[in-house]
Amino acid sequence: MINFNVPPFTGKEIEYIREAVEAQKICGDGQFTARCNRWLEERTGTKRALLTTSCTHATEMAALLVKVKPGDEVIMPSYTFVSTADAFVLRGAVPVFVDIRPDTMNLDEKKIEAAITERTAGIVPVHYAGVACEMDTIMELAAKHGLWVIEDAAQGIMSTYKGKALGTFGEFGCFSFHETKNYSMGEGGALLIREEKDIEEAEILREKGTNRSKFHRGQIDKYTWVNQGSSYLPSDMNAAYLWAQLEMAEEINSARLSLWNNYYERLLPLKEAGYLELPVIPESCVHNAHMFYLKVKDIEERTALIEKLKEKGIMAVFHYIPLHSAPAGLKFGRFHGEDVYTTRESERLLRLPMYYGLKGEQVEEICDAVKEFFERRS
Ligand SMILES: *Cc1c(COP(=O)(O)O)cnc(C)c1O
């Protein structure tokens, strides 16, 4: 059997968790959290990175930090995970869904401006599959209309746009370290902060509204309640699990890219014969092989292919019922303009197994099964 996902594991995780336990420091902001934060800052070039309990929570923090208000409109794609919208809906804001581009499945930057009203507060680009949105255009639009940008870079760690790390363009960027992501701590995430001026408020918000971070750095003798806050910091045991992978981030990234390229080359003849479509990586983007997907003719063909692969013990999945057609999406948000691609493309997309540790032979086996499916059908 070939699973769809296996959580990343390098072999050092248990040792590092033991180290955290033996240091008798298992709450938040211990040595492993500090190492992960520093690594993220060095790797991405952001001013400050803070590990959080999830990407959902990092996005909630960002929503609080930009002071989103009830009735504010927030532009985002409908083809995304629920958390992109939830973080803003929790604060009473209205998600305004804009259509995606069929090539990258990302927010169509050409359709954003028409969706801007006097209530629009910000834009939330989602870098689907770790492939960047057209950030030059999005940042120009934001500057022109005085909007903030929060990047949902849950899938985008190690990816770049024109050489710059995803998550570092907007005021805030959000990473995920859920077990389905390239690097994991079970549940977890990170908030990337672009501006020096936002760092202190973010640290306070993450630490129950206290200035405990300053206390940790020895900048004050006693910590106290100074602002609104919550608890967004993960246990150092979780950070220890993550550190084992960040330490080997390059190896993991190149192993994933080689699997991705292997898929691409093996499926290319089927694309050339017109049976399916493969992911498009624009020239300005370096991706991280977060996922390998293909697109078939329609939903019926996709269901048949999933079934066929399952018979052979291969677990392939689809995802994202567009948010605007989900019950909560109908209640809290609205779609701006015409849904040309969101629904249609989401129904054709199928994700193939992709994880650190998947073998080249397994990729061959999966591609052979896909080929056989199309040969039988034609
Ligand atoms: C995984 C994911 C999230 C949520 O991440 P968590 O860490 O599980 O909260 C949000 N947005 C996108 C696009 C994701 O893929």
Coordinates of C-alpha atoms and ligand atoms in Angstrom, one line a residue:
M1 CA 0.0 0.0 0.0
I2 CA 1.2 3.6 -0.7
N3 CA -0.2 6.1 1.7
F4 CA -1.1 9.6 0.6
N5 CA 1.0 11.1 3.3
V6 CA 3.4 10.0 6.0
P7 CA 4.5 12.7 8.5
P8 CA 8.1 13.7 8.1
F9 CA 10.6 12.0 10.3
T10 CA 14.4 12.2 10.1
G11 CA 15.4 10.0 13.1
K12 CA 16.7 12.8 15.4
E13 CA 13.2 13.8 16.7
I14 CA 13.1 11.5 19.8
E15 CA 16.6 12.5 20.9
Y16 CA 15.7 16.2 20.7
I17 CA 12.4 15.7 22.5
R18 CA 14.4 13.8 25.2
E19 CA 16.8 16.7 25.4
A20 CA 13.9 19.1 26.0
V21 CA 12.5 16.8 28.7
E22 CA 15.8 16.4 30.4
A23 CA 16.4 20.2 30.3
Q24 CA 13.2 20.3 32.4
K25 CA 11.9 23.0 29.9
I26 CA 8.9 21.7 28.1
C27 CA 6.7 24.8 28.0
G28 CA 6.9 27.4 25.3
D29 CA 9.9 29.4 24.2
G30 CA 12.6 27.0 25.3
Q31 CA 15.9 26.3 23.5
F32 CA 14.3 24.4 20.5
T33 CA 11.7 27.1 19.9
A34 CA 14.5 29.7 19.9
R35 CA 16.5 27.6 17.4
C36 CA 13.5 27.2 15.1
N37 CA 12.7 30.9 15.3
R38 CA 16.3 31.8 14.5
W39 CA 16.4 29.4 11.6
L40 CA 13.3 30.8 10.1
E41 CA 14.6 34.3 10.4
E42 CA 17.9 33.4 8.8
R43 CA 16.4 31.3 6.1
T44 CA 13.6 33.7 5.1
G45 CA 15.2 37.1 5.9
T46 CA 12.1 38.2 7.9
K47 CA 12.6 40.6 10.8
R48 CA 11.1 38.2 13.3
A49 CA 9.6 34.7 13.2
L50 CA 7.6 33.2 16.1
L51 CA 6.6 29.6 16.3
T52 CA 2.9 29.2 17.0
T53 CA 0.5 26.4 17.8
S54 CA -0.7 26.3 14.2
C55 CA -0.9 28.2 11.0
T56 CA -4.5 28.9 11.8
H57 CA -3.4 30.6 15.0
A58 CA -0.6 32.5 13.2
T59 CA -3.3 33.8 10.8
E60 CA -5.6 34.7 13.8
M61 CA -2.7 36.6 15.3
A62 CA -2.1 38.4 12.0
A63 CA -5.8 39.3 11.8
L64 CA -5.6 40.8 15.3
L65 CA -2.4 42.6 14.6
V66 CA -3.8 44.4 11.5
K67 CA -6.8 45.2 13.7
V68 CA -9.4 43.8 11.4
K69 CA -12.9 45.0 12.3
P70 CA -16.4 43.7 11.9
G71 CA -17.7 44.4 8.4
D72 CA -14.2 44.8 6.9
E73 CA -13.8 43.0 3.6
V74 CA -10.9 40.7 3.1
I75 CA -10.0 39.5 -0.4
M76 CA -8.9 35.9 -0.7
P77 CA -9.4 32.8 -3.0
S78 CA -12.3 30.5 -2.5
Y79 CA -10.1 27.6 -3.4
T80 CA -8.2 27.3 -0.1
F81 CA -8.3 25.6 3.3
V82 CA -11.0 26.9 5.8
S83 CA -8.4 28.6 8.1
T84 CA -7.7 31.3 5.5
A85 CA -11.2 32.6 6.0
D86 CA -11.8 31.5 9.6
A87 CA -9.2 33.8 11.1
F88 CA -11.0 36.8 9.7
V89 CA -14.6 35.6 10.2
L90 CA -13.8 35.2 13.9
R91 CA -13.3 38.9 14.0
G92 CA -16.5 39.6 12.1
A93 CA -14.9 40.4 8.8
V94 CA -16.3 39.3 5.4
P95 CA -14.3 37.1 3.1
V96 CA -14.7 38.3 -0.5
F97 CA -13.7 35.4 -2.7
V98 CA -12.0 36.1 -6.0
D99 CA -11.5 33.6 -8.8
I100 CA -8.3 31.7 -9.2
R101 CA -5.9 31.3 -12.2
P102 CA -6.2 27.9 -13.8
D103 CA -2.5 27.4 -14.2
T104 CA -1.3 27.8 -10.6
M105 CA -4.7 27.6 -8.8
N106 CA -3.7 30.8 -7.1
L107 CA -5.7 34.0 -6.6
D108 CA -6.0 35.7 -10.0
E109 CA -4.2 39.0 -9.5
K110 CA -6.0 40.5 -12.5
K111 CA -9.4 40.0 -10.8
I112 CA -8.5 41.6 -7.5
E113 CA -8.9 45.3 -8.2
A114 CA -12.5 45.0 -9.4
A115 CA -13.4 43.4 -6.0
I116 CA -12.0 46.3 -3.9
T117 CA -14.6 48.5 -2.2
E118 CA -14.4 51.2 0.4
R119 CA -14.8 48.4 3.0
T120 CA -11.8 46.4 1.8
A121 CA -9.1 46.2 4.4
G122 CA -6.7 43.6 3.1
I123 CA -5.7 40.8 0.7
V124 CA -4.8 37.2 1.7
P125 CA -2.9 35.5 -1.1
V126 CA -2.6 31.7 -0.6
H127 CA 0.5 30.2 -2.2
Y128 CA -1.0 27.0 -3.4
A129 CA 1.2 23.9 -3.5
G130 CA 4.1 26.2 -2.5
V131 CA 4.0 28.0 -5.8
A132 CA 3.9 31.8 -5.3
C133 CA 1.1 34.1 -6.2
E134 CA 2.0 37.0 -8.5
M135 CA 3.3 39.1 -5.6
D136 CA 4.6 42.1 -7.5
T137 CA 1.0 42.9 -8.8
I138 CA -0.6 42.1 -5.4
M139 CA 1.8 44.3 -3.4
E140 CA 1.3 47.2 -5.9
L141 CA -2.4 46.9 -5.6
A142 CA -2.2 46.9 -1.8
A143 CA 0.0 50.0 -1.8
K144 CA -2.2 51.8 -4.3
H145 CA -5.4 51.1 -2.2
G146 CA -3.9 51.3 1.3
L147 CA -4.5 47.6 2.1
W148 CA -2.6 45.2 4.3
V149 CA -1.4 41.8 3.0
I150 CA -1.3 38.7 5.1
E151 CA 0.2 35.7 3.2
D152 CA -1.2 32.3 3.8
A153 CA 2.2 30.6 3.2
A154 CA 1.1 27.4 5.0
Q155 CA 2.4 25.4 2.1
G156 CA 5.2 27.8 1.1
I157 CA 8.2 27.3 3.3
M158 CA 11.5 27.1 1.3
S159 CA 9.7 28.5 -1.8
T160 CA 10.6 31.9 -3.3
Y161 CA 9.2 34.5 -5.7
K162 CA 11.9 36.4 -7.6
G163 CA 14.4 35.1 -5.1
K164 CA 12.5 36.3 -2.0
A165 CA 11.0 33.8 0.5
L166 CA 7.3 33.4 0.6
G167 CA 5.8 34.8 3.8
T168 CA 8.0 37.9 3.7
F169 CA 6.1 40.1 1.2
G170 CA 3.1 41.0 3.3
E171 CA 3.0 42.6 6.7
F172 CA 2.6 39.1 8.0
G173 CA 3.2 35.6 6.7
C174 CA 1.9 32.4 8.1
F175 CA 3.6 28.9 7.8
S176 CA 2.1 25.6 8.9
F177 CA 4.0 22.7 10.5
H178 CA 1.0 20.4 10.5
E179 CA 1.8 16.7 9.9
T180 CA 0.7 17.0 6.2
K181 CA 3.3 19.8 5.5
N182 CA 6.9 19.6 4.3
Y183 CA 8.2 20.1 7.9
S184 CA 6.2 19.2 10.9
M185 CA 5.7 19.3 14.6
G186 CA 2.4 17.5 14.6
E187 CA 0.4 20.7 15.0
G188 CA 2.2 24.0 14.7
G189 CA 3.0 27.0 12.6
A190 CA 4.9 30.2 12.5
L191 CA 4.2 33.9 12.2
L192 CA 6.6 35.9 10.1
I193 CA 6.7 39.6 11.0
R194 CA 8.0 42.1 8.3
E195 CA 8.1 45.3 10.4
E196 CA 10.1 46.0 13.5
K197 CA 7.2 48.1 14.9
D198 CA 4.9 45.0 15.0
I199 CA 7.3 42.7 16.9
E200 CA 6.5 43.7 20.4
E201 CA 2.8 43.6 20.0
A202 CA 3.0 40.2 18.4
E203 CA 5.1 38.8 21.2
I204 CA 2.6 40.2 23.8
L205 CA -0.4 38.8 21.9
R206 CA 1.2 35.4 21.7
E207 CA 2.1 35.4 25.4
K208 CA -1.4 35.9 27.0
G209 CA -1.1 39.7 26.8
T210 CA 2.0 39.8 28.9
N211 CA 5.5 41.1 28.3
R212 CA 7.0 37.7 29.2
S213 CA 9.2 37.7 26.1
K214 CA 11.0 40.8 27.3
F215 CA 11.4 39.2 30.7
H216 CA 13.0 36.1 29.0
R217 CA 15.5 38.4 27.3
G218 CA 16.4 40.0 30.6
Q219 CA 15.0 43.4 29.5
I220 CA 12.7 43.7 32.5
D221 CA 12.7 42.2 36.0
K222 CA 9.1 41.2 36.2
Y223 CA 6.4 40.5 33.6
T224 CA 2.9 41.7 33.7
W225 CA -0.4 42.0 31.8
V226 CA 0.1 44.8 29.3
N227 CA -2.4 44.2 26.4
Q228 CA -4.9 41.8 25.0
G229 CA -3.6 38.4 24.3
S230 CA -4.0 34.6 24.1
S231 CA -1.8 31.5 24.2
Y232 CA -0.3 30.9 20.8
L233 CA 3.1 29.4 21.8
P234 CA 3.7 25.7 21.3
S235 CA 5.4 23.4 23.8
D236 CA 9.2 23.1 23.4
M237 CA 8.8 19.3 22.9
N238 CA 6.9 20.0 19.7
A239 CA 9.6 22.5 18.6
A240 CA 12.2 19.8 19.3
Y241 CA 10.4 17.5 16.8
L242 CA 10.4 20.3 14.2
W243 CA 14.1 21.2 14.8
A244 CA 15.1 17.7 13.7
Q245 CA 13.7 18.5 10.3
L246 CA 14.7 22.2 9.9
E247 CA 18.2 21.1 10.5
M248 CA 17.9 18.9 7.4
A249 CA 15.7 21.2 5.5
E250 CA 17.8 21.2 2.4
E251 CA 18.0 17.4 2.2
I252 CA 14.2 17.1 2.7
N253 CA 13.6 19.8 0.1
S254 CA 15.8 18.2 -2.5
A255 CA 14.4 14.7 -1.9
R256 CA 10.8 16.1 -2.4
L257 CA 11.9 18.0 -5.5
S258 CA 13.4 14.9 -7.0
L259 CA 10.2 12.9 -6.4
W260 CA 8.2 15.8 -8.0
N261 CA 10.4 15.9 -11.1
N262 CA 10.2 12.1 -11.3
Y263 CA 6.4 12.4 -11.4
Y264 CA 6.5 15.2 -13.9
E265 CA 8.8 13.4 -16.3
R266 CA 6.9 10.1 -16.2
L267 CA 3.5 11.8 -16.6
L268 CA 4.6 14.2 -19.4
P269 CA 3.8 11.8 -22.2
L270 CA 0.2 11.6 -20.9
K271 CA 0.0 15.4 -20.9
E272 CA 1.4 15.6 -24.4
A273 CA -1.2 13.0 -25.5
G274 CA -3.9 15.3 -24.1
Y275 CA -5.1 13.0 -21.3
L276 CA -4.3 15.2 -18.3
E277 CA -2.7 18.5 -17.2
L278 CA 0.3 18.9 -15.0
P279 CA 1.2 21.7 -12.5
V280 CA 2.6 24.9 -14.0
I281 CA 5.6 26.7 -12.2
P282 CA 5.9 30.3 -13.4
E283 CA 9.4 31.4 -14.2
S284 CA 9.5 33.8 -11.2
C285 CA 8.8 31.0 -8.8
V286 CA 11.0 28.4 -7.1
H287 CA 8.8 25.8 -5.5
N288 CA 9.2 23.3 -2.6
A289 CA 7.4 20.3 -4.1
H290 CA 4.8 20.5 -1.4
M291 CA 2.4 18.5 -3.5
F292 CA 2.1 16.8 -6.8
Y293 CA -1.3 17.1 -8.5
L294 CA -2.7 16.5 -11.9
K295 CA -5.9 17.5 -13.5
V296 CA -8.2 15.2 -15.5
K297 CA -11.2 15.9 -17.7
D298 CA -13.9 16.2 -15.1
I299 CA -15.2 15.0 -11.7
E300 CA -16.4 11.7 -13.0
E301 CA -13.0 10.9 -14.5
R302 CA -11.4 11.9 -11.2
T303 CA -13.6 9.6 -9.2
A304 CA -12.9 6.7 -11.5
L305 CA -9.1 7.3 -11.3
I306 CA -9.2 7.5 -7.5
E307 CA -11.1 4.2 -7.5
K308 CA -8.6 2.6 -9.9
L309 CA -5.6 3.7 -7.8
K310 CA -7.3 2.5 -4.6
E311 CA -7.7 -0.9 -6.1
K312 CA -4.0 -1.0 -6.6
G313 CA -3.4 0.2 -3.0
I314 CA -2.5 3.8 -4.0
M315 CA -4.1 6.5 -1.9
A316 CA -4.8 9.6 -4.0
V317 CA -7.0 12.4 -2.7
F318 CA -8.7 15.6 -3.8
H319 CA -9.4 18.7 -1.7
Y320 CA -11.0 22.1 -1.1
I321 CA -14.6 22.2 -1.7
P322 CA -14.6 25.9 -2.7
L323 CA -15.3 27.9 0.4
H324 CA -18.0 30.1 -1.2
S325 CA -20.1 27.0 -1.8
A326 CA -19.6 25.6 1.7
P327 CA -22.4 26.3 4.3
A328 CA -20.1 28.7 6.3
G329 CA -18.9 30.4 3.2
L330 CA -22.5 31.1 2.1
K331 CA -23.2 32.5 5.6
F332 CA -20.1 34.6 6.1
G333 CA -18.7 35.5 2.7
R334 CA -19.5 36.3 -0.9
F335 CA -17.9 35.6 -4.3
H336 CA -17.0 38.6 -6.3
G337 CA -17.4 38.3 -10.1
E338 CA -17.8 35.2 -12.0
D339 CA -16.6 31.7 -10.8
V340 CA -15.0 30.7 -14.1
Y341 CA -12.2 28.5 -12.7
T342 CA -12.6 27.9 -9.0
T343 CA -15.3 25.2 -9.1
R344 CA -14.4 23.7 -12.4
E345 CA -10.7 23.3 -11.7
S346 CA -11.2 22.2 -8.2
E347 CA -13.3 19.3 -9.4
R348 CA -10.6 18.1 -11.8
L349 CA -7.7 18.2 -9.5
L350 CA -6.2 15.1 -7.9
R351 CA -3.3 14.9 -5.5
L352 CA -0.8 12.0 -5.7
P353 CA 1.1 10.6 -2.8
M354 CA 4.0 12.9 -1.8
Y355 CA 6.1 12.7 1.3
Y356 CA 9.6 12.6 2.5
G357 CA 10.6 9.0 2.4
L358 CA 8.4 8.1 -0.6
K359 CA 10.6 6.0 -3.0
G360 CA 11.4 6.6 -6.7
E361 CA 10.1 3.0 -7.4
Q362 CA 6.8 3.9 -5.8
V363 CA 6.5 7.0 -8.0
E364 CA 7.1 4.7 -11.0
E365 CA 4.4 2.3 -9.7
I366 CA 1.9 5.2 -9.3
C367 CA 2.7 6.7 -12.7
D368 CA 2.3 3.2 -14.3
A369 CA -1.1 2.9 -12.7
V370 CA -2.2 6.3 -14.0
K371 CA -1.0 5.3 -17.5
E372 CA -2.9 2.1 -17.4
F373 CA -6.0 3.9 -16.4
F374 CA -5.9 6.2 -19.5
E375 CA -4.8 3.4 -21.8
R376 CA -7.8 1.3 -20.8
R377 CA -10.2 4.3 -21.2
S378 CA -9.1 5.3 -24.7
Ligands
LIG1 C1 -2.5 23.5 6.2 C2 -3.1 24.8 5.8 C3 -3.6 25.7 6.7 C4 -3.7 25.3 8.2 O1 -2.6 25.0 8.8 P1 -2.7 24.5 10.4 O2 -1.2 24.5 10.8 O3 -3.2 23.1 10.3 O4 -3.5 25.4 11.1 C5 -4.0 26.9 6.3 N1 -4.0 27.3 5.0 C6 -3.5 26.4 4.1 C7 -3.5 26.8 2.6 C8 -3.1 25.1 4.4 O5 -2.6 24.3 3.5

